[in-house]
Each structure stands twice: as C-alpha cells, then as structure tokens.
Amino acid sequence: MDYFQAILLAIIEGLTEFLPISSTGHMVIASSFMGIAKDDFTKLFEIVIQLAAILSVVVIYWRKFFDFSRISFYIKLFVAVIPALVIGALLKKHIDAMLETPIIVAVVLLLGGFVLLFVDKWFQNSTITDETEINNKKAFTIGAFQTLAVIFPGLSRSAATIIGGMQQGLTRRTAAEFSFFLAVPTMLAATVKSIYDVYKETPEVLNTDNLGILAVGNIVSFIVAYAAIKFFIEFLTKNGFKLFGYYRIILGILLLLIHFFIHPLSID
C-alpha cells in the first residue's frame, strides 16, 4: 500500500463509517480493485482507521464521554458491547473468510438496501429521545443487533445498531447517536485485537514505512469522519433511510454486474 491508496481508503472510511452503507464493505471492494486486499497490512489498516473515524465521536460528544459523574452511561456501553466481543471472538475465522470474498459483501450490500427501504415504516412510534432513557436491557439488545454486522460484512454496523435502537423505541436521532457511542468501545477492542494478532503473527508488517502510512490514514479518516457526522445526523433525522437503501441496491447490482460480466471480484 502506498500513501495515495491509504488516503483514498481513509476518505472512503471517513465518509461511510457513520452512514448505513457499510464502511467495511466499501473498503473491501475498494482495496480489491486496487489489488491490495490480500496484504496483511491492508487488513490491519482498514480496522485501525475505523477507530480513528470513531474517535471523532469522542471529540464531538466530549462532554458526554468525559462526564464521570454519569457512571450509568459507561455501564450501558459496556453491556451493549458484550455481544459483539463474544461473537467476534467465536467467529473470527468465519468473519475473515467472509471479508476475503468481496462478492458476499456485494450481496449483503444489495439485500441490506431493500431492508432500509422499509425501516422508516416499521418504526414510526419511537418515543425515546435521550440516551438517559435507555436501560441496560435495551442497550444489550442494541448490542445484539450489532453482532449482525459482525457476522455479515457489508451489512453496516451503524445500520444494524440504529435499526436495533429504533426497534427498542429510540428515535432516529437518538438511535444514531447511541450507535456512535457504542462504536467507540467496539472499534477500540477490534483495533487492539488486530494489532496484537499482527504483532504476534507478522510483526514485520509494523515497520517504519507502514507506520507512517498508518498515521496519515488515521489523520485523514478522523478529519473526514468529523465533517460527516453532523451531516448524517441532520439528514437522517429529516429524511430517513430510503436514499441509503437505493444507494446500496444500485451499488450491489453494479458490483454483481462487474463480477459476472466484466471481471470476478476477488482479493487474489
């Protein structure tokens, strides 16, 4: 991976992390087209820059994250992240295999798009407008929805958790914000685990050149994500999911057409 490829992937990550269109799916497809998807460093890079994007949430909502008088907030995040940690640990090999098959990501993008077309109609009676109204049971349920995105790369972590939140009675805005909060411990755990695995199995990947590329990718991802968050919150609150559904369907169909009629999608 060179610096240009790193910046491009970081921009894609920053733009898509908080949209219900799957940042992982977009990066898998993009790295596949670049011919770098199979590289061990690319796999690490794609996870670590997700954390950089997520950390923009901490900056924007810093009052909430650093209000240590509200222990219940941290407890809810801990409860909500448990399902993803357990499923991620149990199904790591399955998840890695799925990520090595871009065609599966394309199919999940397509099918997830049809779901988004109807989400706004399914949950029209949401009443929870503030994170303080979310109890531990609701937090755990939302975390359980997040595991769907862990199992099926391309589904979108944000889409799964926002839909899970709406199913638990949260408004679109509140569900989106809690999805952002939940992403912080989730991606922190995933990043630490990935760095540990790389250090243990292929430590040569963490060389000086790659660390420089990783630093640039993180900076770009953070800046782009910071700019994207407020746009997404306002857009989702006013317009709902339908446009994102159409986007996923169009992208999924386009990728399938490329795969079957132009060139098979593969990381090889």
Tab-separated table of C-alpha atoms in Angstrom:
chain	number	residue	atom	x	y	z
A	1	MET	CA	0.000	0.000	0.000
A	2	ASP	CA	1.292	3.467	-0.880
A	3	TYR	CA	0.277	6.840	0.534
A	4	PHE	CA	-2.199	7.595	-2.261
A	5	GLN	CA	-4.026	4.312	-1.689
A	6	ALA	CA	-4.001	4.938	2.064
A	7	ILE	CA	-5.518	8.403	1.682
A	8	LEU	CA	-8.184	7.116	-0.698
A	9	LEU	CA	-9.191	4.321	1.671
A	10	ALA	CA	-9.182	6.752	4.604
A	11	ILE	CA	-11.516	9.134	2.763
A	12	ILE	CA	-13.855	6.238	1.960
A	13	GLU	CA	-13.785	5.165	5.618
A	14	GLY	CA	-14.428	8.666	6.936
A	15	LEU	CA	-17.363	9.214	4.583
A	16	THR	CA	-19.015	5.836	5.101
A	17	GLU	CA	-18.364	4.885	8.744
A	18	PHE	CA	-21.472	6.635	10.059
A	19	LEU	CA	-23.691	6.061	7.054
A	20	PRO	CA	-25.776	2.838	6.923
A	21	ILE	CA	-23.949	1.687	3.791
A	22	SER	CA	-21.074	-0.318	5.347
A	23	SER	CA	-17.629	1.265	5.578
A	24	THR	CA	-16.059	-2.205	5.769
A	25	GLY	CA	-17.847	-3.281	2.600
A	26	HIS	CA	-16.700	-0.196	0.735
A	27	MET	CA	-13.085	-0.618	1.842
A	28	VAL	CA	-13.045	-4.337	0.984
A	29	ILE	CA	-14.334	-3.579	-2.506
A	30	ALA	CA	-12.001	-0.584	-2.974
A	31	SER	CA	-8.907	-2.482	-1.804
A	32	SER	CA	-9.931	-5.379	-4.052
A	33	PHE	CA	-9.990	-3.106	-7.105
A	34	MET	CA	-6.619	-1.655	-6.040
A	35	GLY	CA	-5.167	-5.153	-5.801
A	36	ILE	CA	-4.023	-4.740	-2.187
A	37	ALA	CA	-6.848	-6.508	-0.305
A	38	LYS	CA	-4.822	-9.662	0.352
A	39	ASP	CA	-1.961	-7.780	2.014
A	40	ASP	CA	-1.718	-8.291	5.793
A	41	PHE	CA	-1.066	-4.607	6.365
A	42	THR	CA	-4.192	-3.631	4.407
A	43	LYS	CA	-6.357	-5.724	6.731
A	44	LEU	CA	-4.813	-4.028	9.760
A	45	PHE	CA	-5.047	-0.588	8.144
A	46	GLU	CA	-8.764	-0.955	7.408
A	47	ILE	CA	-9.553	-1.726	11.043
A	48	VAL	CA	-7.277	0.867	12.661
A	49	ILE	CA	-8.544	3.780	10.548
A	50	GLN	CA	-12.076	2.812	11.561
A	51	LEU	CA	-11.080	3.577	15.138
A	52	ALA	CA	-9.696	6.948	14.026
A	53	ALA	CA	-13.046	7.773	12.439
A	54	ILE	CA	-14.878	6.614	15.558
A	55	LEU	CA	-12.704	8.796	17.793
A	56	SER	CA	-14.197	11.844	16.084
A	57	VAL	CA	-17.351	10.929	18.026
A	58	VAL	CA	-15.432	11.338	21.284
A	59	VAL	CA	-14.331	14.812	20.209
A	60	ILE	CA	-17.809	15.939	19.129
A	61	TYR	CA	-19.550	14.442	22.174
A	62	TRP	CA	-16.682	15.013	24.615
A	63	ARG	CA	-18.952	16.341	27.383
A	64	LYS	CA	-20.829	13.052	27.479
A	65	PHE	CA	-17.752	10.836	27.247
A	66	PHE	CA	-15.893	12.679	29.992
A	67	ASP	CA	-18.760	13.258	32.396
A	68	PHE	CA	-17.560	10.769	35.004
A	69	SER	CA	-20.472	11.590	37.299
A	70	ARG	CA	-22.748	9.561	34.993
A	71	ILE	CA	-21.457	6.030	35.553
A	72	SER	CA	-24.650	4.605	34.017
A	73	PHE	CA	-23.531	5.840	30.581
A	74	TYR	CA	-20.348	3.744	30.723
A	75	ILE	CA	-22.211	0.737	32.113
A	76	LYS	CA	-24.669	0.847	29.196
A	77	LEU	CA	-21.822	0.933	26.667
A	78	PHE	CA	-20.119	-1.976	28.425
A	79	VAL	CA	-23.339	-4.014	28.408
A	80	ALA	CA	-24.020	-3.187	24.759
A	81	VAL	CA	-20.543	-4.132	23.528
A	82	ILE	CA	-20.552	-7.606	25.137
A	83	PRO	CA	-22.446	-9.423	22.309
A	84	ALA	CA	-20.071	-8.150	19.610
A	85	LEU	CA	-16.992	-9.083	21.646
A	86	VAL	CA	-18.262	-12.614	22.229
A	87	ILE	CA	-19.442	-13.219	18.651
A	88	GLY	CA	-16.306	-11.611	17.212
A	89	ALA	CA	-14.078	-13.905	19.272
A	90	LEU	CA	-16.057	-17.040	18.414
A	91	LEU	CA	-16.447	-16.349	14.694
A	92	LYS	CA	-13.176	-14.607	13.815
A	93	LYS	CA	-12.189	-17.209	11.187
A	94	HIS	CA	-15.673	-17.056	9.651
A	95	ILE	CA	-15.532	-13.263	9.515
A	96	ASP	CA	-12.047	-13.239	7.965
A	97	ALA	CA	-13.223	-15.697	5.299
A	98	MET	CA	-16.247	-13.528	4.506
A	99	LEU	CA	-14.039	-10.460	4.151
A	100	GLU	CA	-11.911	-12.348	1.637
A	101	THR	CA	-14.972	-12.802	-0.594
A	102	PRO	CA	-15.999	-9.408	-1.994
A	103	ILE	CA	-18.931	-10.971	-3.839
A	104	ILE	CA	-20.549	-11.826	-0.482
A	105	VAL	CA	-20.079	-8.213	0.602
A	106	ALA	CA	-21.795	-7.092	-2.624
A	107	VAL	CA	-24.773	-9.398	-1.998
A	108	VAL	CA	-25.121	-8.207	1.615
A	109	LEU	CA	-24.977	-4.591	0.432
A	110	LEU	CA	-27.801	-5.297	-2.009
A	111	LEU	CA	-30.056	-7.167	0.413
A	112	GLY	CA	-29.444	-4.629	3.159
A	113	GLY	CA	-30.576	-1.908	0.781
A	114	PHE	CA	-34.025	-3.474	0.458
A	115	VAL	CA	-34.306	-3.571	4.254
A	116	LEU	CA	-33.527	0.148	4.505
A	117	LEU	CA	-36.369	0.974	2.117
A	118	PHE	CA	-38.906	-0.134	4.726
A	119	VAL	CA	-37.251	0.680	8.070
A	120	ASP	CA	-38.926	4.078	8.460
A	121	LYS	CA	-42.377	2.491	8.061
A	122	TRP	CA	-41.620	-0.294	10.526
A	123	PHE	CA	-40.705	2.024	13.405
A	124	GLN	CA	-42.954	5.069	13.383
A	125	ASN	CA	-43.858	5.220	17.077
A	126	SER	CA	-40.464	5.859	18.654
A	127	THR	CA	-40.639	7.787	21.929
A	128	ILE	CA	-37.133	7.655	23.467
A	129	THR	CA	-35.421	10.947	22.677
A	130	ASP	CA	-32.460	10.862	25.061
A	131	GLU	CA	-29.703	8.380	25.893
A	132	THR	CA	-30.577	8.578	29.606
A	133	GLU	CA	-33.864	6.803	28.856
A	134	ILE	CA	-32.044	3.714	27.544
A	135	ASN	CA	-31.825	0.991	30.195
A	136	ASN	CA	-29.319	-1.857	30.295
A	137	LYS	CA	-31.742	-4.325	28.719
A	138	LYS	CA	-32.304	-2.056	25.728
A	139	ALA	CA	-28.553	-1.423	25.475
A	140	PHE	CA	-27.838	-5.163	25.392
A	141	THR	CA	-30.498	-5.685	22.697
A	142	ILE	CA	-28.986	-2.942	20.547
A	143	GLY	CA	-25.607	-4.601	21.046
A	144	ALA	CA	-27.118	-7.889	19.891
A	145	PHE	CA	-28.221	-6.185	16.663
A	146	GLN	CA	-24.625	-5.029	16.199
A	147	THR	CA	-23.500	-8.668	16.022
A	148	LEU	CA	-25.358	-8.999	12.716
A	149	ALA	CA	-22.839	-6.617	11.183
A	150	VAL	CA	-20.014	-8.597	12.775
A	151	ILE	CA	-21.293	-11.832	11.213
A	152	PHE	CA	-22.169	-10.355	7.792
A	153	PRO	CA	-19.531	-7.888	6.498
A	154	GLY	CA	-21.253	-5.398	4.249
A	155	LEU	CA	-24.361	-5.163	6.418
A	156	SER	CA	-23.129	-1.978	8.176
A	157	ARG	CA	-22.523	-1.690	11.886
A	158	SER	CA	-24.234	1.693	12.046
A	159	ALA	CA	-27.300	0.427	10.149
A	160	ALA	CA	-27.626	-2.613	12.429
A	161	THR	CA	-27.310	-0.638	15.655
A	162	ILE	CA	-29.549	2.226	14.529
A	163	ILE	CA	-32.251	-0.213	13.452
A	164	GLY	CA	-31.768	-2.061	16.740
A	165	GLY	CA	-32.208	1.207	18.591
A	166	MET	CA	-35.362	2.099	16.690
A	167	GLN	CA	-36.731	-1.376	17.384
A	168	GLN	CA	-36.231	-0.585	21.070
A	169	GLY	CA	-38.224	2.647	20.783
A	170	LEU	CA	-35.443	5.174	20.120
A	171	THR	CA	-35.987	7.989	17.645
A	172	ARG	CA	-33.731	8.059	14.573
A	173	ARG	CA	-31.512	10.769	16.072
A	174	THR	CA	-31.184	9.074	19.466
A	175	ALA	CA	-30.551	5.676	17.851
A	176	ALA	CA	-27.878	7.171	15.591
A	177	GLU	CA	-26.123	8.918	18.477
A	178	PHE	CA	-26.144	5.767	20.634
A	179	SER	CA	-24.776	3.871	17.636
A	180	PHE	CA	-21.907	6.360	17.537
A	181	PHE	CA	-21.257	5.950	21.266
A	182	LEU	CA	-21.295	2.149	21.017
A	183	ALA	CA	-18.823	2.230	18.138
A	184	VAL	CA	-16.072	3.604	20.388
A	185	PRO	CA	-15.534	0.570	22.668
A	186	THR	CA	-16.356	-1.816	19.810
A	187	MET	CA	-13.707	-0.475	17.461
A	188	LEU	CA	-11.214	0.075	20.270
A	189	ALA	CA	-11.422	-3.620	21.137
A	190	ALA	CA	-11.209	-4.643	17.454
A	191	THR	CA	-8.157	-2.429	16.882
A	192	VAL	CA	-6.269	-3.673	19.942
A	193	LYS	CA	-7.008	-7.289	18.950
A	194	SER	CA	-5.876	-6.709	15.340
A	195	ILE	CA	-2.637	-5.009	16.358
A	196	TYR	CA	-1.908	-7.825	18.815
A	197	ASP	CA	-2.577	-10.500	16.151
A	198	VAL	CA	-0.352	-8.759	13.613
A	199	TYR	CA	2.429	-8.252	16.156
A	200	LYS	CA	2.270	-11.922	17.123
A	201	GLU	CA	1.923	-13.449	13.651
A	202	THR	CA	3.536	-10.987	11.211
A	203	PRO	CA	5.479	-8.358	13.208
A	204	GLU	CA	7.385	-7.296	10.096
A	205	VAL	CA	4.196	-5.567	8.918
A	206	LEU	CA	4.657	-2.940	11.638
A	207	ASN	CA	7.729	-1.403	10.021
A	208	THR	CA	8.613	2.294	9.866
A	209	ASP	CA	7.178	2.862	6.384
A	210	ASN	CA	3.862	1.214	7.216
A	211	LEU	CA	3.562	3.113	10.495
A	212	GLY	CA	3.880	6.357	8.523
A	213	ILE	CA	1.148	5.259	6.126
A	214	LEU	CA	-0.994	4.247	9.091
A	215	ALA	CA	-0.518	7.655	10.711
A	216	VAL	CA	-1.581	9.513	7.554
A	217	GLY	CA	-4.589	7.242	7.103
A	218	ASN	CA	-5.728	7.846	10.670
A	219	ILE	CA	-5.465	11.625	10.356
A	220	VAL	CA	-7.421	11.697	7.090
A	221	SER	CA	-10.062	9.292	8.389
A	222	PHE	CA	-10.564	11.362	11.547
A	223	ILE	CA	-10.936	14.676	9.689
A	224	VAL	CA	-13.356	13.340	7.074
A	225	ALA	CA	-15.445	11.476	9.675
A	226	TYR	CA	-15.635	14.574	11.876
A	227	ALA	CA	-17.115	16.519	8.970
A	228	ALA	CA	-19.515	13.701	8.050
A	229	ILE	CA	-21.112	13.099	11.457
A	230	LYS	CA	-23.228	16.236	11.746
A	231	PHE	CA	-24.366	15.946	8.144
A	232	PHE	CA	-25.553	12.396	8.732
A	233	ILE	CA	-27.434	13.190	11.939
A	234	GLU	CA	-29.347	16.044	10.327
A	235	PHE	CA	-30.006	14.173	7.089
A	236	LEU	CA	-31.200	11.014	8.836
A	237	THR	CA	-33.466	12.955	11.180
A	238	LYS	CA	-35.178	14.779	8.307
A	239	ASN	CA	-35.111	12.193	5.514
A	240	GLY	CA	-34.789	8.693	6.981
A	241	PHE	CA	-33.113	5.668	5.395
A	242	LYS	CA	-34.689	5.377	1.955
A	243	LEU	CA	-31.960	7.186	-0.024
A	244	PHE	CA	-29.297	4.999	1.578
A	245	GLY	CA	-31.359	1.946	0.656
A	246	TYR	CA	-31.455	2.954	-3.008
A	247	TYR	CA	-27.705	3.643	-2.944
A	248	ARG	CA	-26.950	0.184	-1.541
A	249	ILE	CA	-29.197	-1.521	-4.096
A	250	ILE	CA	-27.612	0.333	-7.017
A	251	LEU	CA	-24.076	-0.335	-5.742
A	252	GLY	CA	-24.839	-4.002	-5.058
A	253	ILE	CA	-26.286	-4.533	-8.547
A	254	LEU	CA	-23.352	-2.692	-10.141
A	255	LEU	CA	-20.831	-4.850	-8.290
A	256	LEU	CA	-22.664	-8.052	-9.252
A	257	LEU	CA	-22.718	-6.987	-12.899
A	258	ILE	CA	-18.980	-6.283	-12.763
A	259	HIS	CA	-18.365	-9.640	-11.104
A	260	PHE	CA	-20.360	-11.747	-13.573
A	261	PHE	CA	-19.859	-9.833	-16.831
A	262	ILE	CA	-16.589	-7.905	-16.611
A	263	HIS	CA	-14.172	-9.257	-14.017
A	264	PRO	CA	-14.733	-11.502	-10.976
A	265	LEU	CA	-14.449	-9.652	-7.659
A	266	SER	CA	-11.576	-11.237	-5.781
A	267	ILE	CA	-8.756	-10.296	-3.434
A	268	ASP	CA	-6.295	-12.506	-5.341
